Structures are given as C-alpha cells and as structure tokens.
mmCIF file of C-alpha atoms in Angstrom:
data_model
loop_
_atom_site.group_PDB
_atom_site.id
_atom_site.type_symbol
_atom_site.label_atom_id
_atom_site.label_comp_id
_atom_site.label_asym_id
_atom_site.label_seq_id
_atom_site.Cartn_x
_atom_site.Cartn_y
_atom_site.Cartn_z
ATOM 1 C CA UNK A 47 -37.843 100.344 -53.696
ATOM 2 C CA UNK A 48 -36.247 99.885 -50.403
ATOM 3 C CA UNK A 49 -32.834 101.661 -49.806
ATOM 4 C CA UNK A 50 -30.528 100.645 -47.654
ATOM 5 C CA UNK A 51 -27.175 103.156 -46.748
ATOM 6 C CA UNK A 52 -24.390 102.580 -48.621
ATOM 7 C CA UNK A 53 -22.185 102.925 -45.992
ATOM 8 C CA UNK A 54 -23.407 99.182 -44.738
ATOM 9 C CA UNK A 55 -23.695 97.780 -48.694
ATOM 10 C CA UNK A 56 -20.204 98.891 -49.404
ATOM 11 C CA UNK A 57 -18.347 97.784 -46.521
ATOM 12 C CA UNK A 58 -17.931 94.378 -47.965
ATOM 13 C CA UNK A 59 -14.569 93.758 -49.018
ATOM 14 C CA UNK A 60 -15.464 90.220 -50.408
ATOM 15 C CA UNK A 61 -12.681 88.730 -48.797
ATOM 16 C CA UNK A 62 -14.404 85.208 -47.811
ATOM 17 C CA UNK A 63 -13.670 84.912 -44.294
ATOM 18 C CA UNK A 64 -16.684 84.279 -43.406
ATOM 19 C CA UNK A 65 -17.473 81.457 -45.585
ATOM 20 C CA UNK A 66 -14.820 79.750 -42.894
ATOM 21 C CA UNK A 67 -17.482 80.217 -39.595
ATOM 22 C CA UNK A 68 -20.914 80.241 -41.350
ATOM 23 C CA UNK A 69 -22.667 77.090 -40.299
ATOM 24 C CA UNK A 70 -24.634 76.625 -43.329
ATOM 25 C CA UNK A 71 -22.011 76.955 -46.191
ATOM 26 C CA UNK A 72 -20.574 72.993 -45.661
ATOM 27 C CA UNK A 73 -23.922 72.196 -46.357
ATOM 28 C CA UNK A 74 -24.930 74.271 -49.270
ATOM 29 C CA UNK A 75 -21.779 74.579 -51.098
ATOM 30 C CA UNK A 76 -22.434 77.414 -53.262
ATOM 31 C CA UNK A 77 -21.893 81.466 -52.827
ATOM 32 C CA UNK A 78 -24.881 82.077 -51.715
ATOM 33 C CA UNK A 79 -24.894 79.433 -48.558
ATOM 34 C CA UNK A 80 -22.663 82.082 -46.917
ATOM 35 C CA UNK A 81 -22.647 85.968 -45.504
ATOM 36 C CA UNK A 82 -20.912 87.650 -49.199
ATOM 37 C CA UNK A 83 -22.820 85.767 -51.483
ATOM 38 C CA UNK A 84 -26.059 86.759 -49.443
ATOM 39 C CA UNK A 85 -25.181 90.087 -49.642
ATOM 40 C CA UNK A 86 -24.591 90.463 -52.835
ATOM 41 C CA UNK A 87 -28.229 89.003 -53.090
ATOM 42 C CA UNK A 88 -29.712 91.373 -50.943
ATOM 43 C CA UNK A 89 -28.244 94.591 -52.501
ATOM 44 C CA UNK A 90 -29.557 93.311 -55.454
ATOM 45 C CA UNK A 91 -32.951 92.654 -54.137
ATOM 46 C CA UNK A 92 -33.434 96.022 -52.421
ATOM 47 C CA UNK A 93 -32.435 97.805 -55.173
ATOM 48 C CA UNK A 94 -35.046 96.178 -57.971
ATOM 49 C CA UNK A 95 -32.017 94.383 -59.890
ATOM 50 C CA UNK A 96 -33.255 91.348 -58.994
ATOM 51 C CA UNK A 97 -37.178 89.734 -58.253
ATOM 52 C CA UNK A 98 -36.096 85.915 -57.744
ATOM 53 C CA UNK A 99 -37.904 83.971 -55.249
ATOM 54 C CA UNK A 100 -34.676 81.693 -55.302
ATOM 55 C CA UNK A 101 -32.656 84.782 -53.581
ATOM 56 C CA UNK A 102 -34.954 85.108 -50.992
ATOM 57 C CA UNK A 103 -34.655 81.123 -50.396
ATOM 58 C CA UNK A 104 -31.132 81.487 -49.937
ATOM 59 C CA UNK A 105 -31.493 84.224 -47.499
ATOM 60 C CA UNK A 106 -34.248 82.462 -45.717
ATOM 61 C CA UNK A 107 -31.706 79.669 -45.382
ATOM 62 C CA UNK A 108 -29.563 81.914 -43.395
ATOM 63 C CA UNK A 109 -29.358 80.757 -39.589
ATOM 64 C CA UNK A 110 -28.813 85.002 -38.016
ATOM 65 C CA UNK A 111 -26.083 83.389 -35.837
ATOM 66 C CA UNK A 112 -24.050 86.274 -36.813
ATOM 67 C CA UNK A 113 -20.694 84.423 -36.495
ATOM 68 C CA UNK A 114 -20.401 86.110 -40.409
ATOM 69 C CA UNK A 115 -19.931 89.128 -38.227
ATOM 70 C CA UNK A 116 -18.125 88.076 -35.355
ATOM 71 C CA UNK A 117 -14.932 87.509 -37.694
ATOM 72 C CA UNK A 118 -15.252 90.361 -40.068
ATOM 73 C CA UNK A 119 -12.696 92.621 -40.784
ATOM 74 C CA UNK A 120 -14.252 95.721 -41.695
ATOM 75 C CA UNK A 121 -17.255 95.528 -39.198
ATOM 76 C CA UNK A 122 -20.310 94.593 -41.785
ATOM 77 C CA UNK A 123 -23.712 94.957 -40.251
ATOM 78 C CA UNK A 124 -24.834 92.038 -41.744
ATOM 79 C CA UNK A 125 -27.916 91.603 -39.826
ATOM 80 C CA UNK A 126 -29.194 95.108 -40.297
ATOM 81 C CA UNK A 127 -29.068 94.297 -43.898
ATOM 82 C CA UNK A 128 -30.647 90.825 -44.495
ATOM 83 C CA UNK A 129 -33.159 92.026 -41.876
ATOM 84 C CA UNK A 130 -34.296 94.641 -44.272
ATOM 85 C CA UNK A 131 -34.164 92.832 -47.322
ATOM 86 C CA UNK A 132 -36.619 89.982 -45.151
ATOM 87 C CA UNK A 133 -38.716 93.032 -44.485
ATOM 88 C CA UNK A 134 -39.534 93.105 -48.455
ATOM 89 C CA UNK A 135 -40.562 89.749 -48.493
ATOM 90 C CA UNK A 136 -43.897 88.084 -47.831
ATOM 91 C CA UNK A 137 -43.637 85.394 -45.294
ATOM 92 C CA UNK A 138 -44.496 81.711 -45.231
ATOM 93 C CA UNK A 139 -47.234 80.659 -43.207
ATOM 94 C CA UNK A 140 -45.126 79.216 -40.915
ATOM 95 C CA UNK A 141 -43.119 81.751 -40.191
ATOM 96 C CA UNK A 142 -46.123 83.993 -39.976
ATOM 97 C CA UNK A 143 -47.393 81.565 -37.555
ATOM 98 C CA UNK A 144 -44.770 80.993 -35.248
ATOM 99 C CA UNK A 145 -44.045 85.067 -34.799
ATOM 100 C CA UNK A 146 -47.738 84.967 -34.155
ATOM 101 C CA UNK A 147 -47.779 82.543 -31.410
ATOM 102 C CA UNK A 148 -44.531 84.547 -29.601
ATOM 103 C CA UNK A 149 -47.154 87.671 -29.260
ATOM 104 C CA UNK A 150 -49.648 84.944 -28.267
ATOM 105 C CA UNK A 151 -47.856 83.082 -25.518
ATOM 106 C CA UNK A 152 -47.497 86.417 -23.788
ATOM 107 C CA UNK A 153 -50.990 87.925 -23.760
ATOM 108 C CA UNK A 154 -52.945 87.406 -20.792
ATOM 109 C CA UNK A 155 -54.992 84.377 -22.438
ATOM 110 C CA UNK A 156 -51.895 83.025 -24.001
ATOM 111 C CA UNK A 157 -50.082 82.875 -20.250
ATOM 112 C CA UNK A 158 -52.740 81.280 -18.797
ATOM 113 C CA UNK A 159 -53.792 78.931 -21.388
ATOM 114 C CA UNK A 160 -49.758 77.501 -21.296
ATOM 115 C CA UNK A 161 -49.682 77.591 -17.513
ATOM 116 C CA UNK A 162 -52.919 75.469 -17.162
ATOM 117 C CA UNK A 163 -51.366 73.169 -19.677
ATOM 118 C CA UNK A 164 -48.203 72.774 -17.342
ATOM 119 C CA UNK A 165 -50.148 72.027 -14.477
ATOM 120 C CA UNK A 166 -52.025 69.152 -16.364
ATOM 121 C CA UNK A 167 -48.787 68.048 -18.305
ATOM 122 C CA UNK A 168 -46.425 68.285 -14.766
ATOM 123 C CA UNK A 169 -47.299 64.432 -13.606
ATOM 124 C CA UNK A 170 -45.988 63.025 -17.155
ATOM 125 C CA UNK A 171 -42.782 61.214 -16.587
ATOM 126 C CA UNK A 172 -40.551 62.916 -19.248
ATOM 127 C CA UNK A 173 -39.644 66.633 -19.773
ATOM 128 C CA UNK A 174 -39.932 66.856 -23.463
ATOM 129 C CA UNK A 175 -42.712 66.073 -25.984
ATOM 130 C CA UNK A 176 -41.977 64.841 -29.595
ATOM 131 C CA UNK A 177 -43.737 67.492 -31.711
ATOM 132 C CA UNK A 178 -43.993 67.200 -35.746
ATOM 133 C CA UNK A 179 -44.146 70.257 -37.771
ATOM 134 C CA UNK A 180 -45.730 70.781 -40.770
ATOM 135 C CA UNK A 181 -42.547 71.309 -42.844
ATOM 136 C CA UNK A 182 -41.183 68.236 -42.089
ATOM 137 C CA UNK A 183 -39.168 68.820 -38.779
ATOM 138 C CA UNK A 184 -39.696 66.695 -35.573
ATOM 139 C CA UNK A 185 -38.060 68.282 -32.139
ATOM 140 C CA UNK A 186 -38.579 67.186 -28.699
ATOM 141 C CA UNK A 187 -39.955 70.168 -27.421
ATOM 142 C CA UNK A 188 -40.228 70.671 -23.751
ATOM 143 C CA UNK A 189 -43.320 70.676 -21.571
ATOM 144 C CA UNK A 190 -45.372 74.074 -20.231
ATOM 145 C CA UNK A 191 -44.707 74.259 -17.052
ATOM 146 C CA UNK A 192 -46.985 74.958 -14.441
ATOM 147 C CA UNK A 193 -45.464 77.698 -12.828
ATOM 148 C CA UNK A 194 -45.223 79.783 -15.853
ATOM 149 C CA UNK A 195 -45.012 83.172 -15.499
ATOM 150 C CA UNK A 196 -45.304 82.854 -11.729
ATOM 151 C CA UNK A 197 -41.569 85.565 -11.039
ATOM 152 C CA UNK A 198 -43.629 88.275 -13.164
ATOM 153 C CA UNK A 199 -44.349 91.541 -11.156
ATOM 154 C CA UNK A 200 -41.843 90.501 -7.857
ATOM 155 C CA UNK A 201 -39.024 91.958 -6.078
ATOM 156 C CA UNK A 202 -36.431 89.591 -4.685
ATOM 157 C CA UNK A 203 -33.955 91.007 -1.879
ATOM 158 C CA UNK A 204 -30.256 90.764 -1.508
ATOM 159 C CA UNK A 205 -29.308 90.347 2.394
ATOM 160 C CA UNK A 206 -26.444 92.715 1.477
ATOM 161 C CA UNK A 207 -28.067 95.170 -1.736
ATOM 162 C CA UNK A 208 -25.386 96.389 -3.921
ATOM 163 C CA UNK A 209 -27.855 97.373 -6.633
ATOM 164 C CA UNK A 210 -30.951 96.769 -8.167
ATOM 165 C CA UNK A 211 -31.256 94.321 -11.313
ATOM 166 C CA UNK A 212 -34.110 94.308 -13.882
ATOM 167 C CA UNK A 213 -34.631 90.790 -15.152
ATOM 168 C CA UNK A 214 -35.839 90.447 -18.665
ATOM 169 C CA UNK A 215 -36.686 86.801 -18.561
ATOM 170 C CA UNK A 216 -37.648 86.127 -22.097
ATOM 171 C CA UNK A 217 -40.563 84.197 -23.545
ATOM 172 C CA UNK A 218 -38.873 80.667 -22.924
ATOM 173 C CA UNK A 219 -37.954 81.235 -19.347
ATOM 174 C CA UNK A 220 -41.388 82.215 -18.577
ATOM 175 C CA UNK A 221 -42.857 79.351 -20.367
ATOM 176 C CA UNK A 222 -40.712 76.355 -20.174
ATOM 177 C CA UNK A 223 -37.833 76.844 -18.049
ATOM 178 C CA UNK A 224 -39.362 78.551 -14.821
ATOM 179 C CA UNK A 225 -36.973 76.803 -12.575
ATOM 180 C CA UNK A 226 -34.103 78.435 -14.722
ATOM 181 C CA UNK A 227 -35.598 81.861 -13.889
ATOM 182 C CA UNK A 228 -35.541 81.126 -10.455
ATOM 183 C CA UNK A 229 -31.996 79.983 -10.213
ATOM 184 C CA UNK A 230 -30.628 83.245 -11.911
ATOM 185 C CA UNK A 231 -32.663 85.316 -9.474
ATOM 186 C CA UNK A 232 -31.044 83.014 -6.501
ATOM 187 C CA UNK A 233 -27.002 83.488 -7.848
ATOM 188 C CA UNK A 234 -27.532 87.099 -8.595
ATOM 189 C CA UNK A 235 -29.481 87.641 -4.890
ATOM 190 C CA UNK A 236 -26.175 85.585 -3.662
ATOM 191 C CA UNK A 237 -23.994 87.723 -5.370
ATOM 192 C CA UNK A 238 -25.554 91.210 -3.900
ATOM 193 C CA UNK A 239 -28.490 91.777 -6.341
ATOM 194 C CA UNK A 240 -31.900 92.679 -5.609
ATOM 195 C CA UNK A 241 -34.028 91.532 -8.726
ATOM 196 C CA UNK A 242 -36.951 93.171 -10.039
ATOM 197 C CA UNK A 243 -38.814 90.962 -12.375
ATOM 198 C CA UNK A 244 -41.443 93.211 -14.381
ATOM 199 C CA UNK A 245 -45.484 92.659 -14.866
ATOM 200 C CA UNK A 246 -45.706 92.567 -18.308
ATOM 201 C CA UNK A 247 -43.028 92.635 -20.358
ATOM 202 C CA UNK A 248 -43.705 90.491 -23.946
ATOM 203 C CA UNK A 249 -41.403 88.808 -26.265
ATOM 204 C CA UNK A 250 -37.992 91.020 -26.760
ATOM 205 C CA UNK A 251 -38.954 90.845 -30.532
ATOM 206 C CA UNK A 252 -35.422 89.510 -32.092
ATOM 207 C CA UNK A 253 -37.091 86.515 -34.126
ATOM 208 C CA UNK A 254 -39.238 89.339 -35.488
ATOM 209 C CA UNK A 255 -36.332 91.570 -36.137
ATOM 210 C CA UNK A 256 -34.270 88.920 -37.607
ATOM 211 C CA UNK A 257 -37.398 87.276 -40.240
ATOM 212 C CA UNK A 258 -37.743 91.107 -41.119
ATOM 213 C CA UNK A 259 -41.244 91.745 -39.433
ATOM 214 C CA UNK A 260 -39.799 95.242 -38.150
ATOM 215 C CA UNK A 261 -43.189 96.409 -37.462
ATOM 216 C CA UNK A 262 -44.002 93.678 -34.831
ATOM 217 C CA UNK A 263 -40.704 94.037 -33.287
ATOM 218 C CA UNK A 264 -41.298 98.103 -33.066
ATOM 219 C CA UNK A 265 -44.551 97.502 -31.597
ATOM 220 C CA UNK A 266 -43.044 94.713 -29.094
ATOM 221 C CA UNK A 267 -40.151 96.873 -28.400
ATOM 222 C CA UNK A 268 -42.042 100.389 -27.322
ATOM 223 C CA UNK A 269 -45.130 97.968 -25.251
ATOM 224 C CA UNK A 270 -41.543 96.698 -23.352
ATOM 225 C CA UNK A 271 -39.967 100.393 -22.991
ATOM 226 C CA UNK A 272 -42.885 101.487 -21.261
ATOM 227 C CA UNK A 273 -43.252 98.536 -18.782
ATOM 228 C CA UNK A 274 -39.249 98.933 -17.942
ATOM 229 C CA UNK A 275 -39.890 102.506 -17.100
ATOM 230 C CA UNK A 276 -42.615 101.547 -14.367
ATOM 231 C CA UNK A 277 -39.578 100.398 -12.074
ATOM 232 C CA UNK A 278 -36.326 101.250 -10.479
ATOM 233 C CA UNK A 279 -33.400 99.491 -11.523
ATOM 234 C CA UNK A 280 -29.363 100.370 -12.182
ATOM 235 C CA UNK A 281 -29.103 97.755 -14.915
ATOM 236 C CA UNK A 282 -30.526 94.681 -16.649
ATOM 237 C CA UNK A 283 -29.980 91.119 -16.655
ATOM 238 C CA UNK A 284 -31.056 88.397 -19.274
ATOM 239 C CA UNK A 285 -30.244 84.349 -19.358
ATOM 240 C CA UNK A 286 -30.846 84.202 -23.067
ATOM 241 C CA UNK A 287 -28.269 85.939 -25.066
ATOM 242 C CA UNK A 288 -30.604 86.810 -28.126
ATOM 243 C CA UNK A 289 -33.245 88.743 -25.811
ATOM 244 C CA UNK A 290 -29.669 90.431 -24.694
ATOM 245 C CA UNK A 291 -28.279 91.331 -28.179
ATOM 246 C CA UNK A 292 -31.855 92.946 -28.931
ATOM 247 C CA UNK A 293 -31.854 94.672 -25.851
ATOM 248 C CA UNK A 294 -28.471 96.109 -26.285
ATOM 249 C CA UNK A 295 -28.352 96.850 -30.004
ATOM 250 C CA UNK A 296 -31.854 97.451 -30.683
ATOM 251 C CA UNK A 297 -33.930 99.099 -27.973
ATOM 252 C CA UNK A 298 -31.975 102.012 -26.801
ATOM 253 C CA UNK A 299 -31.376 101.847 -23.312
ATOM 254 C CA UNK A 300 -29.196 103.754 -21.335
ATOM 255 C CA UNK A 301 -28.912 101.394 -18.636
ATOM 256 C CA UNK A 302 -26.099 98.402 -19.489
ATOM 257 C CA UNK A 303 -27.540 95.046 -20.164
ATOM 258 C CA UNK A 304 -25.517 91.836 -18.744
ATOM 259 C CA UNK A 305 -25.571 87.964 -19.393
ATOM 260 C CA UNK A 306 -26.471 86.918 -15.687
ATOM 261 C CA UNK A 307 -22.797 84.837 -15.684
ATOM 262 C CA UNK A 308 -20.619 88.384 -16.298
ATOM 263 C CA UNK A 309 -21.830 89.581 -12.947
ATOM 264 C CA UNK A 310 -21.788 86.073 -11.746
ATOM 265 C CA UNK A 311 -17.864 86.419 -12.999
ATOM 266 C CA UNK A 312 -17.465 89.735 -11.315
ATOM 267 C CA UNK A 313 -18.439 88.366 -7.935
ATOM 268 C CA UNK A 314 -16.771 86.088 -5.070
ATOM 269 C CA UNK A 315 -18.847 83.420 -5.354
ATOM 270 C CA UNK A 316 -17.151 79.995 -5.047
ATOM 271 C CA UNK A 317 -18.797 76.890 -6.187
ATOM 272 C CA UNK A 318 -18.651 73.225 -5.219
ATOM 273 C CA UNK A 319 -18.671 70.507 -8.064
ATOM 274 C CA UNK A 320 -19.547 66.832 -7.784
ATOM 275 C CA UNK A 321 -16.518 65.355 -9.695
ATOM 276 C CA UNK A 322 -18.645 65.640 -12.858
ATOM 277 C CA UNK A 323 -17.146 65.984 -16.116
ATOM 278 C CA UNK A 324 -18.891 68.995 -18.043
ATOM 279 C CA UNK A 325 -18.396 70.686 -21.290
ATOM 280 C CA UNK A 326 -19.195 74.410 -22.331
ATOM 281 C CA UNK A 327 -21.539 75.287 -25.752
ATOM 282 C CA UNK A 328 -21.085 78.895 -26.039
ATOM 283 C CA UNK A 329 -23.923 79.936 -27.962
ATOM 284 C CA UNK A 330 -23.415 82.611 -30.848
ATOM 285 C CA UNK A 331 -25.392 85.476 -29.549
ATOM 286 C CA UNK A 332 -23.178 85.358 -26.604
ATOM 287 C CA UNK A 333 -20.493 86.908 -28.441
ATOM 288 C CA UNK A 334 -21.760 87.702 -31.890
ATOM 289 C CA UNK A 335 -24.879 90.131 -30.382
ATOM 290 C CA UNK A 336 -23.798 90.641 -26.819
ATOM 291 C CA UNK A 337 -20.004 90.818 -27.025
ATOM 292 C CA UNK A 338 -19.540 88.469 -23.868
ATOM 293 C CA UNK A 339 -16.210 87.032 -23.987
ATOM 294 C CA UNK A 340 -16.181 83.097 -23.537
ATOM 295 C CA UNK A 341 -13.977 83.849 -21.019
ATOM 296 C CA UNK A 342 -16.730 84.538 -18.524
ATOM 297 C CA UNK A 343 -18.283 81.110 -18.709
ATOM 298 C CA UNK A 344 -15.031 79.188 -18.443
ATOM 299 C CA UNK A 345 -13.685 81.417 -15.597
ATOM 300 C CA UNK A 346 -16.559 80.669 -13.644
ATOM 301 C CA UNK A 347 -16.690 76.532 -14.570
ATOM 302 C CA UNK A 348 -13.045 77.143 -13.754
ATOM 303 C CA UNK A 349 -14.457 77.702 -10.064
ATOM 304 C CA UNK A 350 -16.239 74.507 -9.723
ATOM 305 C CA UNK A 351 -14.214 72.909 -7.185
ATOM 306 C CA UNK A 352 -13.896 69.382 -8.496
ATOM 307 C CA UNK A 353 -15.432 69.260 -11.799
ATOM 308 C CA UNK A 354 -13.587 68.400 -14.411
ATOM 309 C CA UNK A 355 -14.073 70.980 -17.415
ATOM 310 C CA UNK A 356 -13.607 69.625 -21.153
ATOM 311 C CA UNK A 357 -13.475 72.218 -23.805
ATOM 312 C CA UNK A 358 -15.060 70.936 -27.233
ATOM 313 C CA UNK A 359 -13.071 71.104 -30.266
ATOM 314 C CA UNK A 360 -15.841 73.194 -31.572
ATOM 315 C CA UNK A 361 -17.448 74.987 -28.627
ATOM 316 C CA UNK A 362 -18.237 78.186 -30.363
ATOM 317 C CA UNK A 363 -19.833 76.283 -33.523
ATOM 318 C CA UNK A 364 -23.904 77.093 -33.925
ATOM 319 C CA UNK A 365 -26.060 74.398 -32.343
ATOM 320 C CA UNK A 366 -28.542 74.589 -35.476
ATOM 321 C CA UNK A 367 -31.395 75.681 -33.513
ATOM 322 C CA UNK A 368 -31.743 79.734 -34.642
ATOM 323 C CA UNK A 369 -35.140 79.772 -33.298
ATOM 324 C CA UNK A 370 -37.837 79.357 -36.738
ATOM 325 C CA UNK A 371 -34.854 78.803 -38.678
ATOM 326 C CA UNK A 372 -34.573 75.136 -37.135
ATOM 327 C CA UNK A 373 -38.463 74.551 -38.307
ATOM 328 C CA UNK A 374 -37.758 75.879 -41.626
ATOM 329 C CA UNK A 375 -35.199 74.653 -42.648
ATOM 330 C CA UNK A 376 -35.454 71.328 -40.479
ATOM 331 C CA UNK A 377 -32.504 69.096 -42.950
ATOM 332 C CA UNK A 378 -30.038 72.218 -42.813
ATOM 333 C CA UNK A 379 -30.819 72.630 -38.902
ATOM 334 C CA UNK A 380 -30.163 68.782 -38.062
ATOM 335 C CA UNK A 381 -26.619 68.706 -40.651
ATOM 336 C CA UNK A 382 -25.689 71.363 -38.164
ATOM 337 C CA UNK A 383 -27.163 70.144 -34.945
ATOM 338 C CA UNK A 384 -25.352 67.016 -35.727
ATOM 339 C CA UNK A 385 -22.086 68.237 -35.847
ATOM 340 C CA UNK A 386 -22.087 70.150 -32.872
ATOM 341 C CA UNK A 387 -23.773 66.527 -30.785
ATOM 342 C CA UNK A 388 -20.550 64.671 -32.406
ATOM 343 C CA UNK A 389 -18.088 67.622 -30.843
ATOM 344 C CA UNK A 390 -20.098 67.484 -27.619
ATOM 345 C CA UNK A 391 -20.022 63.546 -27.537
ATOM 346 C CA UNK A 392 -16.151 63.313 -28.447
ATOM 347 C CA UNK A 393 -15.729 65.364 -25.339
ATOM 348 C CA UNK A 394 -16.459 62.188 -22.841
ATOM 349 C CA UNK A 395 -18.391 65.306 -20.950
ATOM 350 C CA UNK A 396 -21.702 63.711 -18.800
ATOM 351 C CA UNK A 397 -23.253 67.231 -18.546
ATOM 352 C CA UNK A 398 -23.197 69.927 -21.526
ATOM 353 C CA UNK A 399 -23.380 73.063 -20.299
ATOM 354 C CA UNK A 400 -24.799 76.548 -22.130
ATOM 355 C CA UNK A 401 -26.248 79.917 -21.518
ATOM 356 C CA UNK A 402 -28.962 80.053 -24.089
ATOM 357 C CA UNK A 403 -32.528 78.402 -23.192
ATOM 358 C CA UNK A 404 -32.723 78.088 -27.055
ATOM 359 C CA UNK A 405 -29.671 76.199 -27.338
ATOM 360 C CA UNK A 406 -30.920 74.166 -24.218
ATOM 361 C CA UNK A 407 -33.811 72.812 -26.162
ATOM 362 C CA UNK A 408 -32.026 72.032 -29.456
ATOM 363 C CA UNK A 409 -29.169 70.371 -27.820
ATOM 364 C CA UNK A 410 -31.528 68.368 -25.505
ATOM 365 C CA UNK A 411 -33.502 67.527 -28.674
ATOM 366 C CA UNK A 412 -30.294 66.357 -30.258
ATOM 367 C CA UNK A 413 -29.051 64.269 -27.291
ATOM 368 C CA UNK A 414 -31.939 62.409 -26.906
ATOM 369 C CA UNK A 415 -32.337 61.850 -31.028
ATOM 370 C CA UNK A 416 -28.436 60.743 -30.598
ATOM 371 C CA UNK A 417 -29.199 58.212 -27.311
ATOM 372 C CA UNK A 418 -25.895 60.135 -26.465
ATOM 373 C CA UNK A 419 -26.660 59.907 -22.611
ATOM 374 C CA UNK A 420 -25.572 63.139 -21.367
ATOM 375 C CA UNK A 421 -27.463 66.004 -19.312
ATOM 376 C CA UNK A 422 -27.887 68.921 -21.293
ATOM 377 C CA UNK A 423 -28.187 72.029 -18.542
ATOM 378 C CA UNK A 424 -28.482 75.718 -18.727
ATOM 379 C CA UNK A 425 -25.288 76.909 -17.105
ATOM 380 C CA UNK A 426 -27.990 79.433 -14.563
ATOM 381 C CA UNK A 427 -29.039 75.645 -13.251
ATOM 382 C CA UNK A 428 -26.166 73.977 -12.639
ATOM 383 C CA UNK A 429 -24.332 76.843 -10.734
ATOM 384 C CA UNK A 430 -27.069 77.306 -8.460
ATOM 385 C CA UNK A 431 -26.914 73.601 -8.045
ATOM 386 C CA UNK A 432 -23.205 73.986 -7.228
ATOM 387 C CA UNK A 433 -23.515 77.026 -4.574
#
C-alpha cells in the first residue's frame, strides 16, 4: 500500500470550483471527469480500497493542466497526488514508448539522428508532417530541424551585461524549434543578459513526473543538476513553461527561474509591428506551474507599436496538447483543441501567439486541420521579428 500525507488528501473541501475550469469535464460529464472526483479515486487507489482499472482510466484522462490548482481556494496539491497514484500504475506501451523517446532524443545517438533527419528534410516545402499514431491520433508534427542542438555548449554575450542567464532550452526547442531558441537568446542579449546554453542538458523530466515515472524523473533531474553546476549564472531562463515549472517546483534550485517574457517585460525594449491583428493563447503551465501573470504577456504585446491585439474570450483555456495526453486520449484532446480553435477564429486575428512550444505544435495542428489561415508563432519569434 502506498500512502500520501494526510495534509495533502484532506485539503480538498469538495467545493467543486475545479469543475468550472477543468478542460476534460465538459466532454466526460461524470464526477470522475474532473479534479474532485479524481482525488477521491486517487485516495482509494493508494489506500488499496479500490483496485479497479477503470479508476486508472479516469486518472489517465486528466491533462494535468493544473487549472484546478489555479482556482483551488484551499491549495490542494493535485499534481503531487495524481503523480503519486500514477506511479503505482502499469504504464501502457504507448506512454512508456513516448517517455523513453524523450530520453533517447537527448542521447548522443538521438541528437545525431534528429540533426541528420532535419538536414535531409530541410528542402521539403512544408513545416509539418502528418503523423498517425497507434492510438488513432493523427497530428501535424514539426519536422526535425537541421540546426537541432546547435546552441549547446555556447555562450552568447550581451554588449552591456547586467547578468548571466542559463538557458534551459527544452526538448522541443532543441529538436524542432531551433529558431525559437535563437530568438530567445537574441531578445535576452538585447535586454542586457549574457546567455549560457549548457552542453549536455537532458529532458527536464516533467512528462515523466506527470506520468508517474518518478524514477526516471529523479534520474534526469540528477543529471541536469550536475550539468548546471558546471556553469556560473545568476538565474535560469526558459521558453517552455512546463520545463520552467519542473525546474521551479521540483529541482530545488537556489537560483530563480524566469519565463523569458518576464525578463522582457522588466526591460525597456520596444517593438515595431506591421499593423498585424494578433491574439495570445496563455499556456496553462505559465500560470498554474510557473505562476506568471498574464499581464506580462499582454503588457509586452501592447508595446508592439502598430499592431492590434485582440484578446480571446477563452485565452486561458487549455489547447488540448498536454504532451502524451493528446496521443493517449485523441478524441478528448481534439474536443478541447476544437473549443480553442473556435475561440481563436472568433478573434479574427491573423497571427496566434503563445509562449509554449507544445502549444505552438498543437495550435498549428488545429489551425491546419480546420483551415483557419491563422499563423501560429512562439512569442519569442514574433517579438524578435518586431525588434
């Protein structure tokens, strides 16, 4: 029997406020379809009172967006409880393969394969490839990048340095969105920060932690902390809030972890737009894990002179990606994604911006599938273009 501390399980006062923000509940319509019910199932599974595979299924249907934590009046640590119970569950083949692939991607062989594949695919006239998965999911996935991992082991000096940042790039920027990584560095340099990119950072381990593979998370965390110790820096910067949340909450770092947008917001940089209509999707883990105020993102975009910023009614709703969730729960993920795409369409924006590479992937998939003709960009790429 696995036990979790009583102070964690007894914090929930069953108010059901979490129901109002849960992205999965509208499509499940059961008590087990949102945090309150899932917490009851988790406690029963961990105590041994319940051994039903159906209960695990309900927990697997959670996107771990942590919006429930965001609105919880009593500070229930939902992530810790669900991660603990998922650790007692036998992983499906698809989930195990997905988590292993993240470790393989950051191996010496994996990096070479990604880079070579990226170079071979560079001349193809499209950015995404339609990929079918054994679960029935079909997604437009980004091509590997020919410049994958090119930032590793380098220092990028600011002209008027006010400090040094360690840039924790993250798997998606490393392998698929290399230009975004370059633009984060460009923006940080212009804001006065020298940027160091570690040579051998692996996956942050957040997908493993959320999936309940705490052993793999601890292994990745130990490796990354040892690698980070090799460098002198004042703070850590990320362009992926899931990585940022893991570093901030679970790594025990003494240095502060910043979303790159926070540092830009604090700077005096200004931006010149082109009269573009833009809208912004706020990633769930930005506010639920990293606790970044959306005033940071909107404040920055209001400084882009000449552009028209249009806020969506559901700008903070989940996009439906949630990493492996979109592969293991394809119908549920598509329903959540569709709600987001409809909201983006209503804005009439030409460009959809967000600050998470996972959200970029899923929003591109959604806009392509729905043929909305809206361009999706990472905020770092857009702001770098507007400098």
